[in-house]
Short mmCIF file of C-alpha atoms and ligand atoms in Angstrom, two decimals:
data_model
loop_
_atom_site.label_atom_id
_atom_site.label_comp_id
_atom_site.label_asym_id
_atom_site.label_seq_id
_atom_site.Cartn_x
_atom_site.Cartn_y
_atom_site.Cartn_z
CA UNK A 28 -66.80 -2.64 94.38
CA UNK A 29 -70.47 -2.37 95.16
CA UNK A 30 -71.26 1.17 96.18
CA UNK A 31 -73.10 1.50 99.41
CA UNK A 32 -73.96 5.02 100.41
CA UNK A 33 -72.21 5.47 103.73
CA UNK A 34 -75.17 7.36 105.02
CA UNK A 35 -77.14 4.11 104.89
CA UNK A 36 -74.92 2.42 107.41
CA UNK A 37 -73.33 5.06 109.56
CA UNK A 38 -75.18 7.00 112.22
CA UNK A 39 -75.79 10.53 111.15
CA UNK A 40 -73.90 11.88 114.12
CA UNK A 41 -70.71 10.13 113.07
CA UNK A 42 -71.03 11.91 109.78
CA UNK A 43 -70.86 15.31 111.33
CA UNK A 44 -67.39 16.71 111.43
CA UNK A 45 -65.38 15.62 114.43
CA UNK A 46 -65.81 18.86 116.35
CA UNK A 47 -69.55 18.83 115.91
CA UNK A 48 -69.55 15.14 116.81
CA UNK A 49 -67.77 15.77 120.06
CA UNK A 50 -70.37 18.32 121.06
CA UNK A 51 -73.23 16.00 120.18
CA UNK A 52 -71.53 13.07 121.85
CA UNK A 53 -71.04 15.01 125.03
CA UNK A 54 -74.75 15.38 125.51
CA UNK A 55 -76.14 12.09 124.27
CA UNK A 56 -75.56 8.59 125.64
CA UNK A 57 -73.01 6.62 123.66
CA UNK A 58 -75.42 3.82 123.00
CA UNK A 59 -77.75 6.11 121.15
CA UNK A 60 -75.01 7.27 118.84
CA UNK A 61 -72.87 4.32 118.06
CA UNK A 62 -72.74 0.74 117.10
CA UNK A 63 -69.74 -1.50 117.19
CA UNK A 64 -68.49 -0.79 113.74
CA UNK A 65 -70.18 2.57 114.04
CA UNK A 66 -73.25 1.94 112.10
CA UNK A 67 -76.90 1.64 111.85
CA UNK A 68 -77.86 -1.54 110.15
CA UNK A 69 -78.04 -2.63 107.45
CA UNK A 70 -68.14 -21.38 132.12
CA UNK A 71 -65.02 -20.92 132.50
CA UNK A 72 -62.57 -23.38 131.03
CA UNK A 73 -59.72 -25.53 132.05
CA UNK A 74 -56.46 -24.11 130.75
CA UNK A 75 -55.15 -27.58 130.11
CA UNK A 76 -58.05 -28.31 127.80
CA UNK A 77 -56.80 -29.53 124.41
CA UNK A 78 -57.72 -27.48 121.38
CA UNK A 79 -61.00 -28.59 119.82
CA UNK A 80 -60.72 -29.74 116.31
CA UNK A 81 -63.35 -27.64 114.60
CA UNK A 82 -61.84 -26.98 111.22
CA UNK A 83 -62.61 -30.42 109.79
CA UNK A 84 -65.53 -29.31 107.63
CA UNK A 85 -63.86 -26.22 106.19
CA UNK A 86 -63.07 -25.95 102.46
CA UNK A 87 -59.65 -26.98 101.23
CA UNK A 88 -56.98 -24.37 100.76
CA UNK A 89 -57.29 -22.70 97.35
CA UNK A 90 -61.06 -23.12 97.16
CA UNK A 91 -63.04 -20.26 95.61
CA UNK A 92 -66.00 -20.70 97.95
CA UNK A 93 -66.67 -21.32 101.63
CA UNK A 94 -67.98 -24.75 102.67
CA UNK A 95 -71.54 -23.55 102.11
CA UNK A 96 -70.84 -22.53 98.51
CA UNK A 97 -70.58 -18.78 99.20
CA UNK A 98 -68.17 -17.07 96.79
CA UNK A 99 -65.05 -15.40 98.13
CA UNK A 100 -65.49 -11.65 98.50
CA UNK A 101 -63.19 -9.74 96.13
CA UNK A 102 -59.77 -8.59 97.41
CA UNK A 103 -60.81 -5.07 96.51
CA UNK A 104 -63.92 -5.18 98.70
CA UNK A 105 -62.11 -6.86 101.60
CA UNK A 106 -59.45 -4.16 101.54
CA UNK A 107 -61.62 -1.08 100.87
CA UNK A 108 -64.64 -1.59 103.09
CA UNK A 109 -63.10 -1.65 106.54
CA UNK A 110 -64.03 -0.98 110.11
CA UNK A 111 -60.99 0.36 111.90
CA UNK A 112 -61.85 3.22 114.20
CA UNK A 113 -58.21 4.02 114.93
CA UNK A 114 -58.05 5.38 111.39
CA UNK A 115 -61.58 6.47 110.54
CA UNK A 116 -65.22 5.83 111.23
CA UNK A 117 -65.74 5.89 107.47
CA UNK A 118 -65.13 2.46 106.00
CA UNK A 119 -64.09 3.76 102.59
CA UNK A 120 -61.41 6.05 104.07
CA UNK A 121 -59.51 3.50 106.13
CA UNK A 122 -57.33 2.01 103.38
CA UNK A 123 -55.83 5.36 102.35
CA UNK A 124 -55.31 6.53 105.94
CA UNK A 125 -53.62 3.26 106.94
CA UNK A 126 -51.39 3.08 103.86
CA UNK A 127 -48.16 4.02 105.64
CA UNK A 128 -48.89 2.33 108.95
CA UNK A 129 -45.60 0.83 110.26
CA UNK A 130 -45.96 -2.89 110.85
CA UNK A 131 -42.27 -3.66 111.31
CA UNK A 132 -40.63 -4.05 113.73
CA UNK A 133 -43.59 -5.54 115.63
CA UNK A 134 -43.88 -7.60 118.78
CA UNK A 135 -46.76 -9.24 120.63
CA UNK A 136 -46.33 -9.46 124.38
CA UNK A 137 -48.09 -12.50 125.84
CA UNK A 138 -48.42 -12.62 129.61
CA UNK A 139 -50.70 -12.42 132.62
CA UNK A 140 -51.61 -15.73 134.26
CA UNK A 141 -49.12 -17.90 132.37
CA UNK A 142 -46.07 -19.92 133.39
CA UNK A 143 -43.95 -18.77 130.48
CA UNK A 144 -44.63 -15.13 129.55
CA UNK A 145 -42.97 -14.23 126.30
CA UNK A 146 -42.65 -11.46 123.75
CA UNK A 147 -43.01 -12.82 120.24
CA UNK A 148 -41.52 -11.06 117.23
CA UNK A 149 -43.35 -11.32 113.92
CA UNK A 150 -40.65 -13.75 112.78
CA UNK A 151 -41.51 -15.95 115.77
CA UNK A 152 -45.20 -15.77 114.92
CA UNK A 153 -44.65 -16.57 111.27
CA UNK A 154 -42.81 -19.72 112.33
CA UNK A 155 -46.13 -21.27 113.40
CA UNK A 156 -47.39 -23.30 110.43
CA UNK A 157 -49.53 -20.86 108.43
CA UNK A 158 -52.67 -22.30 106.89
CA UNK A 159 -55.49 -20.92 104.80
CA UNK A 160 -58.89 -20.63 106.48
CA UNK A 161 -61.87 -19.51 104.42
CA UNK A 162 -64.31 -17.96 106.88
CA UNK A 163 -67.48 -15.91 106.74
CA UNK A 164 -67.16 -12.56 108.51
CA UNK A 165 -70.52 -11.28 109.81
CA UNK A 166 -70.42 -7.71 111.03
CA UNK A 167 -72.89 -6.70 113.74
CA UNK A 168 -74.06 -4.07 111.23
CA UNK A 169 -75.68 -6.88 109.18
CA UNK A 170 -73.26 -7.11 106.29
CA UNK A 171 -70.93 -10.02 105.59
CA UNK A 172 -67.98 -11.21 103.52
CA UNK A 173 -66.19 -14.49 102.79
CA UNK A 174 -62.46 -14.08 103.42
CA UNK A 175 -59.56 -16.44 102.68
CA UNK A 176 -57.33 -15.74 105.70
CA UNK A 177 -53.86 -17.10 106.29
CA UNK A 178 -52.91 -17.70 109.88
CA UNK A 179 -52.58 -20.19 112.69
CA UNK A 180 -54.70 -21.40 115.60
CA UNK A 181 -54.40 -19.18 118.66
CA UNK A 182 -54.31 -22.40 120.73
CA UNK A 183 -50.79 -23.06 119.42
CA UNK A 184 -49.51 -19.78 120.77
CA UNK A 185 -51.32 -20.21 124.09
CA UNK A 186 -49.84 -23.68 124.52
CA UNK A 187 -46.34 -22.16 124.38
CA UNK A 188 -46.98 -19.75 127.25
CA UNK A 189 -48.75 -22.34 129.45
CA UNK A 190 -51.88 -20.72 130.95
CA UNK A 191 -52.19 -21.19 134.73
CA UNK A 192 -55.20 -22.89 136.28
CA UNK A 193 -56.80 -19.60 137.38
CA UNK A 194 -56.70 -18.11 133.85
CA UNK A 195 -60.30 -17.96 132.61
CA UNK A 196 -60.23 -15.36 129.83
CA UNK A 197 -57.91 -14.02 127.16
CA UNK A 198 -57.66 -10.26 126.63
CA UNK A 199 -56.37 -8.76 123.39
CA UNK A 200 -55.12 -5.22 122.92
CA UNK A 201 -54.43 -3.16 119.79
CA UNK A 202 -51.50 -0.77 119.36
CA UNK A 203 -51.90 2.64 120.98
CA UNK A 204 -50.14 5.15 118.73
CA UNK A 205 -52.08 8.38 118.14
CA UNK A 206 -49.23 9.68 115.95
CA UNK A 207 -49.97 6.99 113.41
CA UNK A 208 -53.63 6.42 114.15
CA UNK A 209 -55.62 9.64 113.69
CA UNK A 210 -58.78 8.21 115.26
CA UNK A 211 -56.94 7.80 118.57
CA UNK A 212 -56.33 11.54 118.75
CA UNK A 213 -59.86 12.35 119.75
CA UNK A 214 -60.96 11.74 123.27
CA UNK A 215 -64.35 10.25 122.65
CA UNK A 216 -63.40 6.58 122.74
CA UNK A 217 -61.34 4.91 125.40
CA UNK A 218 -58.27 3.63 123.52
CA UNK A 219 -56.68 1.20 122.91
CA UNK A 220 -59.20 -1.15 121.30
CA UNK A 221 -59.63 -4.17 123.55
CA UNK A 222 -61.68 -7.35 123.36
CA UNK A 223 -61.60 -10.81 124.88
CA UNK A 224 -62.59 -14.44 124.71
CA UNK A 225 -63.31 -17.10 127.28
CA UNK A 226 -60.33 -19.43 127.41
CA UNK A 227 -62.18 -22.37 125.84
CA UNK A 228 -63.29 -20.09 122.97
CA UNK A 229 -59.70 -18.97 122.52
CA UNK A 230 -58.52 -22.58 122.47
CA UNK A 231 -61.07 -23.64 119.86
CA UNK A 232 -59.45 -24.64 116.60
CA UNK A 233 -61.59 -22.22 114.56
CA UNK A 234 -60.05 -19.27 116.43
CA UNK A 235 -57.01 -18.02 114.56
CA UNK A 236 -54.48 -15.25 114.53
CA UNK A 237 -54.44 -14.08 110.91
CA UNK A 238 -51.28 -12.79 109.27
CA UNK A 239 -52.51 -12.65 105.68
CA UNK A 240 -55.40 -12.84 103.26
CA UNK A 241 -55.66 -14.00 99.66
CA UNK A 242 -52.18 -15.46 100.15
CA UNK A 243 -50.62 -12.01 100.75
CA UNK A 244 -49.46 -10.39 103.96
CA UNK A 245 -52.32 -8.75 105.81
CA UNK A 246 -52.93 -5.21 104.46
CA UNK A 247 -52.78 -2.48 107.16
CA UNK A 248 -56.51 -1.74 106.87
CA UNK A 249 -57.34 -5.36 107.71
CA UNK A 250 -55.22 -5.40 110.86
CA UNK A 251 -51.59 -5.90 109.86
CA UNK A 252 -49.41 -7.40 110.91
CA UNK A 253 -51.57 -9.72 113.03
CA UNK A 254 -55.24 -9.85 114.04
CA UNK A 255 -57.74 -12.11 115.72
CA UNK A 256 -60.43 -13.95 113.71
CA UNK A 257 -63.30 -15.73 115.50
CA UNK A 258 -65.73 -16.68 112.73
CA UNK A 259 -68.82 -17.51 114.84
CA UNK A 260 -68.79 -14.11 116.56
CA UNK A 261 -69.63 -10.67 115.25
CA UNK A 262 -66.73 -9.08 113.41
CA UNK A 263 -65.93 -6.59 116.16
CA UNK A 264 -64.33 -9.40 118.17
CA UNK A 265 -61.62 -9.55 115.47
CA UNK A 266 -59.10 -7.26 117.19
CA UNK A 267 -56.68 -5.76 114.65
CA UNK A 268 -52.97 -4.97 115.00
CA UNK A 269 -52.55 -6.87 118.26
CA UNK A 270 -49.62 -5.92 120.51
CA UNK A 271 -50.64 -7.58 123.77
CA UNK A 272 -52.39 -10.78 124.82
CA UNK A 273 -53.07 -11.41 128.51
CA UNK A 274 -54.49 -14.43 130.29
CA UNK A 275 -56.75 -13.10 133.04
CA UNK A 276 -59.17 -14.31 135.68
CA UNK A 277 -61.93 -11.71 135.24
CA UNK A 278 -64.03 -11.19 132.12
CA UNK A 279 -62.40 -8.32 130.20
CA UNK A 280 -64.43 -5.21 129.40
CA UNK A 281 -64.25 -4.76 125.65
CA UNK A 282 -63.95 -1.50 123.74
CA UNK A 283 -67.57 -1.82 122.64
CA UNK A 284 -68.90 -2.82 126.05
CA UNK A 285 -67.27 0.34 127.42
CA UNK A 286 -68.45 2.55 124.54
CA UNK A 287 -72.08 1.40 124.35
CA UNK A 288 -72.89 -0.88 127.29
CA UNK A 289 -76.59 -1.07 126.50
CA UNK A 290 -75.85 -2.43 123.02
CA UNK A 291 -72.88 -4.78 123.32
CA UNK A 292 -72.05 -7.70 125.55
CA UNK A 293 -69.03 -9.90 125.98
CA UNK A 294 -70.05 -12.99 124.04
CA UNK A 295 -71.26 -11.44 120.78
CA UNK A 296 -72.05 -14.75 119.13
CA UNK A 297 -73.83 -14.33 115.80
CA UNK A 298 -77.49 -14.98 116.58
CA UNK A 299 -80.27 -14.17 114.09
CA UNK A 300 -82.85 -14.44 116.88
CA UNK A 301 -81.46 -11.67 119.04
CA UNK A 302 -81.90 -8.24 117.51
CA UNK A 303 -79.52 -5.40 118.09
CA UNK A 304 -81.49 -2.78 120.06
CA UNK A 305 -81.70 -0.74 116.85
CA UNK A 306 -82.03 -3.35 114.08
CA UNK A 307 -82.77 -6.98 113.30
CA UNK A 308 -79.98 -9.53 112.97
CA UNK A 309 -82.20 -11.98 111.05
CA UNK A 310 -80.62 -11.27 107.66
CA UNK A 311 -77.49 -9.79 106.17
CA UNK A 312 -76.16 -8.31 102.96
CA UNK A 313 -73.17 -10.10 101.50
CA UNK A 314 -70.82 -7.43 100.16
CA UNK A 315 -70.73 -7.74 96.36
CA UNK A 316 -74.26 -9.19 96.16
CA UNK A 317 -77.60 -7.43 95.92
CA UNK A 318 -80.14 -9.57 97.69
CA UNK A 319 -80.07 -10.27 101.40
CA UNK A 320 -79.56 -13.71 102.87
CA UNK A 321 -80.67 -15.24 106.15
CA UNK A 322 -78.16 -15.00 108.94
CA UNK A 323 -77.15 -18.40 110.33
CA UNK A 324 -76.91 -19.20 114.03
CA UNK A 325 -73.25 -18.97 115.09
CA UNK A 326 -72.65 -17.67 111.54
CA UNK A 327 -73.01 -21.25 110.26
CA UNK A 328 -70.39 -22.74 112.61
CA UNK A 329 -72.89 -24.15 115.14
CA UNK A 330 -71.85 -27.78 114.62
CA UNK A 331 -68.38 -26.89 115.81
CA UNK A 332 -69.10 -24.37 118.55
CA UNK A 333 -72.64 -24.71 119.95
CA UNK A 334 -71.40 -27.10 122.65
CA UNK A 335 -69.30 -24.29 124.14
CA UNK A 336 -72.51 -22.57 125.24
CA UNK A 337 -74.54 -25.51 126.51
CA UNK A 338 -76.83 -24.47 129.33
CA UNK A 339 -76.41 -20.75 128.66
CA UNK A 340 -79.36 -18.55 127.76
CA UNK A 341 -78.19 -17.28 124.39
CA UNK A 342 -80.78 -14.50 124.43
CA UNK A 343 -79.29 -13.14 127.60
CA UNK A 344 -75.64 -13.65 126.78
CA UNK A 345 -75.29 -11.45 123.72
N1 LIG B 425 -59.97 -3.77 115.52
C1 LIG B 425 -59.55 -2.54 115.88
N2 LIG B 425 -58.36 -2.42 116.47
N3 LIG B 425 -60.30 -1.42 115.64
C2 LIG B 425 -61.54 -1.51 115.06
O1 LIG B 425 -62.20 -0.47 114.88
N4 LIG B 425 -63.24 -2.97 114.10
C3 LIG B 425 -63.85 -4.30 114.22
C4 LIG B 425 -62.85 -5.42 113.90
N5 LIG B 425 -61.57 -5.15 114.52
C5 LIG B 425 -62.02 -2.79 114.67
C6 LIG B 425 -61.18 -3.92 114.91
C7 LIG B 425 -65.04 -4.47 113.41
S1 LIG B 425 -66.38 -3.61 113.92
C8 LIG B 425 -65.08 -5.30 112.33
S2 LIG B 425 -66.55 -5.64 111.55
C9 LIG B 425 -63.88 -5.94 111.78
O2 LIG B 425 -62.70 -5.52 112.49
C10 LIG B 425 -63.74 -5.58 110.33
O3 LIG B 425 -62.62 -6.20 109.77
P1 LIG B 425 -62.24 -5.86 108.26
O4 LIG B 425 -62.13 -4.38 108.12
O5 LIG B 425 -60.93 -6.56 107.99
O6 LIG B 425 -63.37 -6.42 107.40
#
């Protein structure tokens, strides 16, 4: 795996030991310390709307590249360079810390503004037809990967619970279990990790719940047993280890909006023209490669998703 000195990408303060960090954090605004992923750089919708069919131009299952010719990132890099604050703020430490994370039994409770609330077991969720989706993952920290996920469109799950007409957003929540997740034992962040989508974004065919990668069950460090993947948004929207999905009327406040409100907004669409307050988003480093590449609007999925944001000022709606 390509070695990236962690100091290059993680704010110095997060490198201090936890005790020191807490003292520093207490006296400095969160936005000055953190980034979603903890680093320095490198319209409401109708619930009856049918799922868009956006996956048409994706590569066929088994391909070794994405549809733009980008090579798949190695399994080793995908599973050893992880953002998962429940375990560690250090990407290289997550895999070892998450090794014994219990992913069975596991249920996902789906409710809120729906006609048929239901708790799904993992067996239920694996009964949805699982397909391979090769997607680019663009972290807000300006690095990227190409990942062959296995999963199923979130729209299929939402159709089963029947969203009500006043449901406008979908809110996702990660497991809260400080015994297993050491990062949840400190009081700095407001756990559990939460994020959300507008209902039409959630219904888009590119939006999946992933249960595996490289044809294997999802490793714990990548969000086992089930995580969200929204390829045109920054990686932090990809909530890991989901236990709860709620259909709601109000826009949810995400983990990162709460942690650093001056730096993160709800939409978080990949946009090379809108800089993060502390770094440019114009280019990115593909993990496993040396030179940087230009970041693509909507992470290269604009043909499929730009219409979702018609009439919105994309500079304003980060
Ligand atoms: N989900 C939870 N529960 N906790 C996290 O810290 N980090 C996010 C996202 N999902 C995160 C999370 C960020 S910042 C990124 S970039 C992606 O997960 C990284 O996914 P990966 O480690 O599988 O590459």
